[in-house]
Coordinates of C-alpha atoms in Angstrom, one line a residue:
M1 CA -77.3 45.0 39.7
T2 CA -80.2 42.7 41.0
K3 CA -82.9 42.8 38.6
R4 CA -86.3 44.9 39.8
N5 CA -88.3 42.3 42.6
T6 CA -91.4 42.4 44.5
Y7 CA -92.3 41.7 47.6
N8 CA -94.2 38.2 46.0
E9 CA -90.7 37.3 44.2
D10 CA -88.1 35.5 45.4
E11 CA -85.0 37.5 45.3
E12 CA -82.3 36.2 42.3
L13 CA -78.9 35.1 44.1
T14 CA -76.1 37.0 42.0
S15 CA -73.5 35.3 44.2
R16 CA -73.5 31.6 45.6
F17 CA -71.5 31.6 48.7
N18 CA -68.5 29.7 49.3
W19 CA -67.6 28.0 51.9
H20 CA -64.5 30.2 52.0
D21 CA -66.5 33.3 52.6
Y22 CA -66.1 32.4 56.2
A23 CA -63.1 33.3 56.2
R24 CA -64.3 37.1 55.9
L25 CA -66.0 36.4 59.7
G26 CA -62.5 35.8 60.9
H27 CA -62.3 39.9 60.5
Y28 CA -65.4 40.7 62.6
L29 CA -63.0 38.2 65.7
R30 CA -60.0 39.5 64.3
P31 CA -60.2 42.8 67.2
Y32 CA -61.9 40.7 69.7
S33 CA -58.8 37.9 69.2
W34 CA -56.9 38.6 72.9
R35 CA -60.4 38.3 75.0
L36 CA -61.4 35.3 72.8
C37 CA -58.0 33.6 73.7
F38 CA -58.2 34.4 77.3
V39 CA -62.1 33.1 77.3
L40 CA -60.6 29.9 75.7
I41 CA -58.0 29.6 78.6
T42 CA -61.0 29.8 80.5
I43 CA -63.0 27.3 78.9
L44 CA -59.7 25.2 79.1
I45 CA -59.4 24.7 82.3
G46 CA -63.5 25.0 83.0
N47 CA -63.4 21.8 80.8
I48 CA -60.2 20.0 82.8
A49 CA -61.6 20.6 85.6
I50 CA -65.9 19.1 85.1
I51 CA -63.6 15.7 82.9
L52 CA -61.9 15.1 86.2
G53 CA -64.7 14.4 87.9
P54 CA -64.6 10.9 86.5
Y55 CA -61.4 10.0 86.9
L56 CA -61.5 10.8 90.7
M57 CA -64.5 8.6 90.6
K58 CA -62.7 5.8 89.4
I59 CA -59.7 6.0 92.0
A60 CA -62.1 6.4 94.4
I61 CA -63.6 3.0 93.0
D62 CA -60.7 1.0 92.0
T63 CA -58.5 2.0 94.9
A64 CA -59.6 4.6 97.9
I65 CA -63.1 2.9 99.1
P66 CA -61.3 -1.5 98.9
N67 CA -58.9 -0.5 100.9
R68 CA -60.8 1.6 103.3
N69 CA -58.5 4.4 102.9
L70 CA -60.6 7.7 104.8
P71 CA -57.7 10.2 103.5
L72 CA -57.9 9.6 100.4
I73 CA -61.8 9.7 99.7
W74 CA -62.0 12.9 102.1
A75 CA -58.8 14.1 99.7
L76 CA -60.8 13.5 96.2
S77 CA -63.9 14.6 97.8
G78 CA -62.6 18.2 98.2
T79 CA -60.6 17.8 94.8
F80 CA -63.9 17.1 93.7
L81 CA -65.9 19.8 95.4
I82 CA -62.8 22.4 94.2
S83 CA -63.5 21.4 90.9
L84 CA -67.1 22.0 90.4
V85 CA -66.3 25.5 91.9
I86 CA -63.9 26.0 89.3
A87 CA -66.0 24.8 86.5
F88 CA -69.0 26.7 87.7
L89 CA -66.7 30.0 87.7
C90 CA -65.2 29.4 84.2
F91 CA -69.0 28.9 82.4
R92 CA -70.3 31.8 84.4
Y93 CA -67.7 34.1 82.7
R94 CA -67.7 32.3 79.6
I95 CA -71.9 33.5 79.6
W96 CA -71.0 37.2 80.1
A97 CA -67.8 37.8 78.0
I98 CA -69.2 36.0 75.0
T99 CA -72.3 37.7 75.4
E100 CA -70.3 41.0 75.7
I101 CA -68.1 40.0 72.3
G102 CA -71.2 38.7 70.9
Q103 CA -73.2 42.3 70.9
S104 CA -69.8 44.3 69.9
L105 CA -69.8 42.1 66.7
L106 CA -73.3 42.3 66.1
I107 CA -72.6 46.1 66.5
D108 CA -69.6 45.6 64.4
M109 CA -71.2 43.9 61.5
R110 CA -74.3 46.1 61.5
T111 CA -72.5 49.0 61.5
D112 CA -70.4 48.2 58.6
L113 CA -73.7 47.0 56.5
F114 CA -75.8 50.3 57.6
T115 CA -72.4 52.2 56.1
H116 CA -72.7 50.0 52.9
L117 CA -75.9 51.3 51.9
Q118 CA -75.1 54.6 52.8
E119 CA -72.6 54.1 50.0
L120 CA -75.1 52.7 47.2
P121 CA -77.1 54.5 44.4
F122 CA -80.3 55.2 44.0
A123 CA -80.2 52.3 41.5
Y124 CA -80.1 49.7 44.2
F125 CA -82.9 51.1 46.5
D126 CA -85.2 51.6 43.7
S127 CA -84.2 47.9 43.1
R128 CA -86.4 46.3 45.6
P129 CA -88.3 46.9 48.4
H130 CA -87.0 48.4 51.1
G131 CA -88.4 46.0 53.9
K132 CA -86.3 42.8 51.7
I133 CA -82.8 45.8 52.5
L134 CA -84.2 45.7 56.2
I135 CA -84.0 42.3 56.7
R136 CA -80.8 42.0 55.9
V137 CA -79.5 44.7 58.8
V138 CA -81.7 43.4 61.6
N139 CA -82.6 40.1 61.5
Y140 CA -80.4 38.3 59.6
I141 CA -77.4 40.3 61.5
N142 CA -79.0 39.2 65.0
T143 CA -79.3 35.5 64.0
L144 CA -75.5 35.8 63.3
S145 CA -74.6 37.3 66.5
D146 CA -75.3 34.2 68.8
L147 CA -73.3 31.9 65.8
L148 CA -70.4 34.6 65.3
A149 CA -69.3 34.4 69.1
N150 CA -71.4 32.4 71.7
G151 CA -71.6 29.8 69.1
L152 CA -68.4 29.6 67.1
V153 CA -66.7 30.0 71.2
N154 CA -68.8 27.0 72.3
L155 CA -67.8 25.6 69.0
I156 CA -64.1 25.6 70.1
S157 CA -64.8 24.9 73.1
D158 CA -66.9 21.6 72.8
I159 CA -63.7 20.7 71.0
I160 CA -61.2 21.1 73.3
S161 CA -63.6 19.3 75.5
V162 CA -63.7 16.2 73.2
L163 CA -59.9 16.4 73.3
V164 CA -59.9 16.4 76.6
T165 CA -62.0 13.5 77.0
L166 CA -60.4 11.3 74.6
I167 CA -56.8 11.7 76.3
F168 CA -58.6 10.9 79.0
M169 CA -60.2 8.0 77.6
F170 CA -57.3 6.4 76.3
A171 CA -55.1 6.8 79.0
I172 CA -57.4 4.5 80.8
N173 CA -58.4 2.2 77.7
W174 CA -57.7 2.5 74.8
Q175 CA -59.4 -0.6 73.1
L176 CA -63.0 1.1 74.7
T177 CA -61.7 4.1 73.0
L178 CA -61.5 2.7 69.5
D179 CA -65.0 0.9 69.9
S180 CA -66.2 4.2 70.7
L181 CA -65.5 5.6 67.8
A182 CA -66.3 3.0 65.9
L183 CA -69.8 5.3 64.9
I184 CA -68.0 7.8 63.9
P185 CA -68.3 7.6 60.3
V186 CA -71.8 6.7 60.4
L187 CA -72.4 10.5 62.1
V188 CA -70.4 12.2 59.2
L189 CA -72.4 10.0 56.6
W190 CA -75.5 11.3 58.0
A191 CA -73.9 14.8 58.4
Y192 CA -73.1 15.8 55.1
L193 CA -76.2 13.8 53.3
I194 CA -78.1 16.2 55.0
Q195 CA -76.5 19.6 54.6
K196 CA -77.3 20.2 51.2
K197 CA -80.9 20.1 52.0
Q198 CA -80.6 21.8 55.0
R199 CA -78.7 24.7 53.2
Q200 CA -81.1 25.0 50.0
A201 CA -84.2 25.0 52.6
F202 CA -83.1 27.7 54.8
R203 CA -82.3 29.8 51.5
K204 CA -86.1 29.4 50.3
L205 CA -86.7 30.8 54.2
S206 CA -85.2 33.8 53.8
D207 CA -86.4 34.2 50.6
K208 CA -90.1 33.8 52.4
Q209 CA -89.2 35.9 55.6
S210 CA -87.4 38.3 53.6
N211 CA -91.0 38.6 51.2
L212 CA -93.2 38.9 54.5
N213 CA -90.7 41.7 56.1
A214 CA -91.5 43.7 52.3
Y215 CA -94.9 43.5 52.6
I216 CA -95.3 44.2 56.2
H217 CA -93.0 47.6 55.1
E218 CA -95.1 48.7 52.3
S219 CA -98.6 48.1 53.6
I220 CA -98.0 49.9 56.8
A221 CA -96.1 52.7 54.4
G222 CA -99.6 52.5 52.3
I223 CA -101.9 52.1 55.6
K224 CA -103.8 55.4 54.2
V225 CA -104.1 54.4 51.0
T226 CA -105.7 50.6 51.6
Q227 CA -108.5 52.6 54.3
G228 CA -109.1 55.7 51.8
F229 CA -110.4 53.0 49.2
A230 CA -111.6 49.8 52.0
Q231 CA -109.3 47.4 51.0
E232 CA -108.5 46.5 54.3
A233 CA -110.1 43.4 53.7
N234 CA -107.9 42.2 50.6
A235 CA -104.5 44.0 52.0
I236 CA -105.4 40.7 54.9
Q237 CA -106.1 37.9 52.6
T238 CA -102.7 39.0 50.7
F239 CA -101.0 39.3 54.3
D240 CA -102.2 36.1 55.1
A241 CA -101.0 34.4 51.5
V242 CA -97.8 35.6 52.2
A243 CA -97.3 34.4 55.6
D244 CA -98.8 31.1 54.7
D245 CA -95.6 30.9 52.4
N246 CA -93.2 32.0 54.9
R247 CA -94.4 29.0 57.5
R248 CA -94.5 26.2 54.9
A249 CA -90.9 26.9 53.5
Y250 CA -89.9 27.8 57.8
M251 CA -91.6 24.0 58.7
Q252 CA -90.0 22.6 55.8
A253 CA -86.8 23.9 57.0
V254 CA -87.1 22.8 60.3
K255 CA -87.9 19.3 59.3
I256 CA -84.4 19.2 57.5
Q257 CA -82.6 20.9 60.5
Y258 CA -83.8 18.5 63.2
A259 CA -83.1 15.4 61.5
L260 CA -79.2 15.8 62.2
G261 CA -79.9 15.7 66.0
P262 CA -82.2 12.6 66.3
G263 CA -79.4 10.9 64.3
V264 CA -76.4 12.1 66.6
Q265 CA -78.7 11.0 70.0
N266 CA -79.0 7.8 68.7
I267 CA -75.4 7.1 67.6
S268 CA -74.8 8.0 70.9
T269 CA -77.8 5.7 72.8
I270 CA -76.3 3.0 70.2
T271 CA -72.3 3.9 71.5
T272 CA -73.0 3.9 75.2
A273 CA -75.6 0.6 74.5
L274 CA -72.2 -0.9 73.1
I275 CA -69.3 -0.2 75.9
Y276 CA -71.4 -1.7 78.5
F277 CA -72.0 -4.5 76.2
I278 CA -68.3 -4.8 75.6
G279 CA -67.5 -3.5 79.4
I280 CA -69.7 -6.3 80.9
Q281 CA -68.0 -9.0 79.2
Q282 CA -64.6 -7.3 79.7
L283 CA -65.1 -6.9 83.6
G284 CA -63.1 -8.5 86.0
V285 CA -60.8 -9.6 83.0
V286 CA -59.5 -6.5 81.2
V287 CA -61.9 -3.8 82.6
S288 CA -62.3 -3.0 86.4
T289 CA -65.1 -1.8 88.4
G290 CA -63.9 1.9 88.3
T291 CA -62.4 1.8 84.9
L292 CA -66.2 1.1 82.9
I293 CA -68.2 3.3 85.7
A294 CA -65.6 6.6 84.4
F295 CA -65.5 5.7 81.1
L296 CA -69.1 5.4 80.9
G297 CA -69.1 8.9 82.2
Y298 CA -66.3 10.2 79.6
I299 CA -69.1 8.6 77.2
N300 CA -70.8 10.6 77.8
N301 CA -68.4 13.6 78.2
F302 CA -67.6 12.8 74.6
W303 CA -71.2 13.2 73.1
N304 CA -72.4 15.9 74.6
P305 CA -70.2 18.4 72.9
V306 CA -70.3 16.2 69.6
I307 CA -74.1 16.6 70.4
N308 CA -73.4 20.2 70.3
I309 CA -71.0 20.4 67.5
G310 CA -73.3 18.7 65.8
N311 CA -76.0 21.4 66.8
F312 CA -73.3 24.2 65.6
Y313 CA -73.0 22.1 62.3
N314 CA -77.2 23.1 61.7
S315 CA -76.7 26.6 62.7
L316 CA -74.0 27.2 60.4
I317 CA -75.7 25.5 58.1
T318 CA -78.5 27.3 58.6
A319 CA -76.8 30.9 59.0
T320 CA -75.2 30.7 55.4
A321 CA -78.8 31.2 53.9
Y322 CA -78.6 34.9 55.4
L323 CA -74.7 35.5 55.5
E324 CA -75.5 34.7 51.1
R325 CA -77.6 37.9 51.6
I326 CA -75.1 39.9 53.8
F327 CA -72.3 39.4 51.7
E328 CA -74.3 40.3 48.8
T329 CA -75.5 43.0 49.5
M330 CA -72.1 44.1 51.0
D331 CA -70.7 42.9 48.0
E332 CA -72.6 44.9 45.9
K333 CA -70.6 47.4 43.7
P334 CA -71.6 51.5 44.6
Q335 CA -71.5 52.5 40.7
I336 CA -71.3 56.0 42.4
L337 CA -67.3 56.8 43.5
D338 CA -64.9 59.3 43.9
A339 CA -62.2 58.6 41.1
P340 CA -59.2 57.2 42.4
D341 CA -57.5 61.5 41.8
A342 CA -61.0 62.9 42.3
F343 CA -60.4 66.4 44.2
N344 CA -62.6 68.5 46.2
L345 CA -64.5 70.6 44.1
P346 CA -63.5 74.7 44.6
P347 CA -66.2 77.2 45.7
I348 CA -68.0 77.6 43.0
K349 CA -69.7 80.1 41.2
G350 CA -72.1 78.2 39.2
D351 CA -71.6 78.0 35.8
V352 CA -73.2 74.7 35.2
R353 CA -72.8 73.0 31.7
F354 CA -74.7 69.7 29.6
N355 CA -72.7 68.7 27.2
N356 CA -73.8 66.3 25.2
V357 CA -75.4 64.4 28.0
S358 CA -77.1 60.7 27.5
F359 CA -78.0 58.4 30.3
R360 CA -79.8 54.9 30.9
Y361 CA -81.0 53.4 34.2
E362 CA -79.8 49.8 33.4
E363 CA -77.4 48.5 31.0
A364 CA -80.1 46.4 28.9
S365 CA -82.6 49.7 29.1
P366 CA -83.7 52.0 26.5
L367 CA -82.4 55.5 26.8
T368 CA -84.0 58.0 29.5
L369 CA -82.0 60.7 28.0
H370 CA -80.6 61.6 24.2
D371 CA -78.1 63.8 23.7
I372 CA -79.1 66.6 26.0
S373 CA -76.6 70.4 26.1
F374 CA -77.8 73.5 27.5
H375 CA -75.5 76.2 29.1
A376 CA -76.8 77.7 32.5
Q377 CA -74.8 81.0 33.4
A378 CA -73.8 82.0 37.3
G379 CA -76.7 82.6 39.2
Q380 CA -79.1 82.2 36.2
T381 CA -82.6 80.1 37.0
I382 CA -83.4 77.4 34.6
A383 CA -86.5 75.9 35.0
L384 CA -87.2 72.4 33.3
V385 CA -90.7 71.5 32.0
G386 CA -92.6 68.7 30.5
P387 CA -95.0 66.2 31.0
T388 CA -94.4 63.1 33.4
G389 CA -92.2 60.3 32.9
A390 CA -90.1 63.0 30.1
G391 CA -87.2 63.1 32.2
K392 CA -86.7 66.6 34.0
T393 CA -86.3 65.1 37.7
T394 CA -83.6 62.5 35.9
I395 CA -81.6 65.7 34.8
I396 CA -81.3 67.3 38.0
N397 CA -80.3 64.0 39.5
L398 CA -77.1 64.0 36.9
L399 CA -76.2 67.3 38.2
S400 CA -76.6 66.4 41.8
R401 CA -74.0 62.5 40.7
F402 CA -77.3 60.3 41.8
Y403 CA -76.4 58.9 39.2
N404 CA -73.7 58.9 36.7
V405 CA -74.1 59.5 33.0
T406 CA -74.0 57.3 30.5
T407 CA -72.0 59.2 27.9
G408 CA -71.5 62.8 27.4
N409 CA -70.1 64.8 30.2
I410 CA -71.2 67.7 33.1
T411 CA -69.0 70.5 34.0
I412 CA -69.5 73.2 37.3
D413 CA -67.1 76.1 36.2
N414 CA -65.4 74.1 34.1
I415 CA -64.7 71.5 36.1
N416 CA -66.1 68.5 35.3
L417 CA -68.2 66.5 37.3
Q418 CA -66.3 62.7 37.7
Q419 CA -63.3 64.7 38.8
V420 CA -64.2 66.1 42.1
T421 CA -65.1 64.5 45.5
L422 CA -68.8 63.1 46.0
D423 CA -69.2 65.5 49.3
S424 CA -68.0 68.5 47.7
L425 CA -69.7 69.0 45.1
R426 CA -72.7 67.9 46.9
Q427 CA -72.0 70.7 49.9
Q428 CA -72.0 73.1 47.7
M429 CA -75.8 72.5 46.3
G430 CA -79.4 72.5 48.2
V431 CA -81.5 69.8 46.7
M432 CA -85.2 69.6 47.3
Q433 CA -86.6 66.1 45.9
Q434 CA -90.2 65.7 44.6
E435 CA -90.8 63.4 47.8
T436 CA -90.7 65.3 50.9
F437 CA -88.9 63.3 53.5
I438 CA -89.5 64.3 57.1
F439 CA -87.2 63.0 60.0
S440 CA -88.5 61.8 63.4
G441 CA -87.4 64.7 65.9
T442 CA -88.5 68.1 66.5
I443 CA -89.2 70.5 64.2
M444 CA -85.8 72.8 64.6
D445 CA -83.8 69.5 64.5
N446 CA -85.8 68.2 60.9
I447 CA -84.5 72.1 59.4
R448 CA -80.2 71.9 60.7
Y449 CA -80.6 68.8 58.6
G450 CA -79.5 71.4 56.0
R451 CA -76.7 72.9 58.4
L452 CA -76.4 70.7 61.7
D453 CA -74.0 74.0 62.7
A454 CA -76.6 76.0 62.3
T455 CA -78.1 78.2 65.0
D456 CA -81.5 78.6 66.0
D457 CA -81.7 82.1 64.7
E458 CA -80.7 80.8 61.9
V459 CA -82.9 77.9 61.4
R460 CA -85.8 80.8 62.4
S461 CA -84.5 82.9 59.9
A462 CA -84.3 80.0 57.1
A463 CA -88.1 79.0 58.3
K464 CA -89.5 82.8 57.6
I465 CA -87.9 82.7 54.2
A466 CA -89.7 79.7 53.5
R467 CA -92.7 81.0 55.4
A468 CA -92.8 78.1 57.0
D469 CA -92.5 80.3 60.1
A470 CA -96.1 80.9 60.8
F471 CA -97.0 77.5 60.6
I472 CA -94.6 76.4 62.7
Q473 CA -95.7 79.3 65.8
T474 CA -98.9 78.0 65.6
L475 CA -98.0 74.4 67.2
P476 CA -97.7 73.4 70.4
S477 CA -94.2 73.5 71.4
G478 CA -93.7 76.1 68.6
Y479 CA -89.7 75.0 66.6
N480 CA -89.3 71.9 69.8
T481 CA -92.4 70.4 68.4
T482 CA -91.9 67.0 68.1
V483 CA -93.3 65.4 64.7
Q484 CA -93.0 61.5 62.8
E485 CA -91.4 60.5 61.0
H486 CA -93.2 61.2 57.1
G487 CA -94.6 63.7 59.9
S488 CA -97.7 63.0 60.0
S489 CA -98.9 64.8 62.1
L490 CA -98.7 67.7 59.0
S491 CA -100.4 68.9 56.5
A492 CA -98.6 68.0 52.7
G493 CA -98.2 71.5 52.4
Q494 CA -96.6 72.3 55.4
R495 CA -93.7 68.7 55.3
Q496 CA -93.1 71.2 51.6
L497 CA -92.5 74.1 53.2
L498 CA -90.2 72.4 56.4
A499 CA -88.0 70.4 53.5
F500 CA -87.9 74.1 52.0
A501 CA -86.4 75.8 54.6
R502 CA -83.9 72.9 55.6
V503 CA -83.2 73.8 51.0
L504 CA -82.4 77.7 52.3
L505 CA -80.6 76.6 55.0
A506 CA -77.8 75.1 53.4
D507 CA -76.6 78.3 51.6
P508 CA -76.3 76.7 48.0
R509 CA -74.7 78.1 45.2
I510 CA -76.5 75.6 42.8
L511 CA -80.3 75.4 44.1
I512 CA -82.7 72.5 42.8
L513 CA -86.0 72.9 43.4
D514 CA -87.8 69.3 42.4
E515 CA -91.8 70.4 42.0
A516 CA -90.6 72.5 45.3
T517 CA -94.7 74.2 45.5
A518 CA -96.8 70.8 44.2
A519 CA -98.3 70.5 47.6
I520 CA -99.0 74.1 48.4
D521 CA -101.9 76.2 48.1
T522 CA -101.9 78.9 45.8
K523 CA -102.0 82.2 48.8
T524 CA -98.9 79.8 50.9
E525 CA -97.3 79.5 47.5
T526 CA -97.6 83.5 46.6
L527 CA -95.8 83.9 50.0
L528 CA -93.0 81.6 49.2
Q529 CA -92.3 82.8 45.8
E530 CA -91.7 86.2 47.6
G531 CA -89.1 84.3 49.4
L532 CA -88.1 82.9 46.9
N533 CA -87.2 86.3 44.7
E534 CA -85.0 86.7 47.7
L535 CA -83.5 83.8 47.6
L536 CA -82.7 82.9 43.5
K537 CA -81.1 86.2 43.4
G538 CA -77.0 85.4 43.2
R539 CA -77.5 81.6 42.5
T540 CA -77.8 79.2 40.0
S541 CA -81.4 78.0 40.5
F542 CA -82.9 74.5 38.6
I543 CA -86.5 74.0 39.2
V544 CA -88.8 71.1 38.1
A545 CA -92.6 72.7 37.9
H546 CA -95.4 71.3 36.5
R547 CA -96.8 74.7 37.7
L548 CA -95.9 77.0 34.3
S549 CA -97.4 80.5 36.2
T550 CA -94.0 79.9 38.5
I551 CA -91.5 79.7 36.6
Q552 CA -92.2 82.6 34.4
R553 CA -89.6 85.1 35.2
A554 CA -86.5 81.9 34.5
D555 CA -84.4 82.9 33.0
Q556 CA -84.4 80.2 30.8
I557 CA -87.2 77.2 30.1
L558 CA -86.2 74.0 29.2
V559 CA -89.1 71.9 27.6
I560 CA -88.5 68.1 27.7
N561 CA -89.8 65.5 26.3
H562 CA -89.6 61.4 25.5
G563 CA -85.7 62.7 27.2
R564 CA -85.2 65.1 24.8
I565 CA -84.8 69.5 24.7
V566 CA -87.6 70.2 22.2
E567 CA -87.5 73.5 23.2
A568 CA -85.9 76.3 24.9
G569 CA -86.2 80.0 26.1
R570 CA -87.2 82.6 28.6
H571 CA -91.3 82.9 28.7
D572 CA -92.1 84.8 26.4
Q573 CA -89.8 83.4 23.6
L574 CA -91.8 80.3 24.1
M575 CA -95.1 81.8 23.4
A576 CA -94.2 83.0 20.9
M577 CA -93.6 80.3 19.5
H578 CA -96.8 78.7 19.9
G579 CA -95.0 75.7 19.7
E580 CA -95.3 73.1 23.2
Y581 CA -95.0 75.1 25.8
Y582 CA -97.2 77.5 24.3
R583 CA -99.6 74.4 24.4
L584 CA -98.8 73.5 27.8
Y585 CA -99.2 76.9 29.3
D586 CA -103.0 77.2 27.3
S587 CA -104.0 73.8 28.5
Q588 CA -103.4 74.7 32.4
Y589 CA -104.4 78.4 32.0
Q590 CA -108.0 77.3 30.3
M591 CA -107.5 74.3 33.0
L592 CA -107.8 76.8 36.0
Q593 CA -110.3 79.4 34.1
D594 CA -112.7 75.9 34.5
Q595 CA -111.9 76.0 37.8
N596 CA -113.3 79.3 38.3

């Protein structure tokens, strides 16, 4: 896994791009192979129609005009006009077909990347700013879509054009053709000298673009904090610095990129001048006027696609920097996978055991959990308490298999979680994370996310149990009220009530509430507790809470500190011990007394 990264750090490239990796792009072209073949046939016909022009001109100058052969002149003119029409129709079809194929490729590649992201563990998203992930799915894919479709087909078109042109040129005069190719080795050497620096420059540019995107994403997400502390000027100053890094990287990359184009143009101009010089020297002796004029036309037909090929090569080198990042993401191995022989978890009762479980987030990091063992009988409510960073959330994340245990095992109804499929496990669990996320859409849609086939009545019923119905009824359109991403128009407590209703609707056998009442006022919490009491009946529940008053009725309270279970028992038992739980409870009680 890539080391943890921030917006002001260039990402470390974990695997260097190999030219053989371009073969992977064939996977996206394969479904469109027949359509591409038809496009190539169209391109071939169009190229022949265009290239026919100088040859018709040669016949007209050398034969038809000197002999005053009007029928031949009319025939040549008609043929030339027809060739132009054919070339226009072929070109028009090529643009339409290639655009459609390019957009299809864009969707295919972006879908594969997005689908792969859904399979990656929390650790991947924890290790880098989300803006650096977003730029891969949007910007980098957009850059590649034109290369994969339009650029690749145009490359084949240009190669066909060069080959057909060479055939005509050799047919007219093979000596002049060889003279025209004399500077090709110089062009190849020039491209070779530039490509390495260009690739490095665009790799650096992709890093700076990624940093800029990450900072913009972070600053938008934290805009309330920025304005709350009046730090707008500091945010703008930071943005200017990151944006300036991007500008300088871009200018350096473009400076190297455009070094190839003028080189090709200069070589083309020198070659044309050389043919003029040699052709005029041999005019009337070896070379006819019509041949020279036709040949000069073919020189342009030859070098124009060569210039295009050079531009494609430029684009290819540029795209390599983006491909490296895209393939790096696609090659990121999902850490949480179904075992080869995994089976669907049957309907569970909810008997949960942690057996000597230890866990670390990264291989080189110290253990976060140490030898955790406990038994939650089906239907029991287990509360996890302790100071911030003690490991409470980590325990419930392991139960949901958002991470895999480092050592030990976790069983549900005596079935090891590693042996069952993730879908069958999580479908029987309801998880309310510490950070409540509300999707853009209606209130009804947000609650129904817990079970997509739920009826409107079932959604309303879950909202009533969660005590969310009362405030929903006060909204302009009730359950059909549209909220924005993160639910910015709702209070923190309202967002948590909606998230709680979402979990209730899923009707899980195992319920996990991570700080479920953290953002709810005391009055609302009292109402919610009534619904909770009904909900918890017959379910195995895990509640992470800092408010110890909310978990006094728990069947078992686990006190976690420094990744270890330091105390376990019921509320009255732990209070009688006068240990760590007693001190936590007493300090909270004293704080509430002081507030009152």
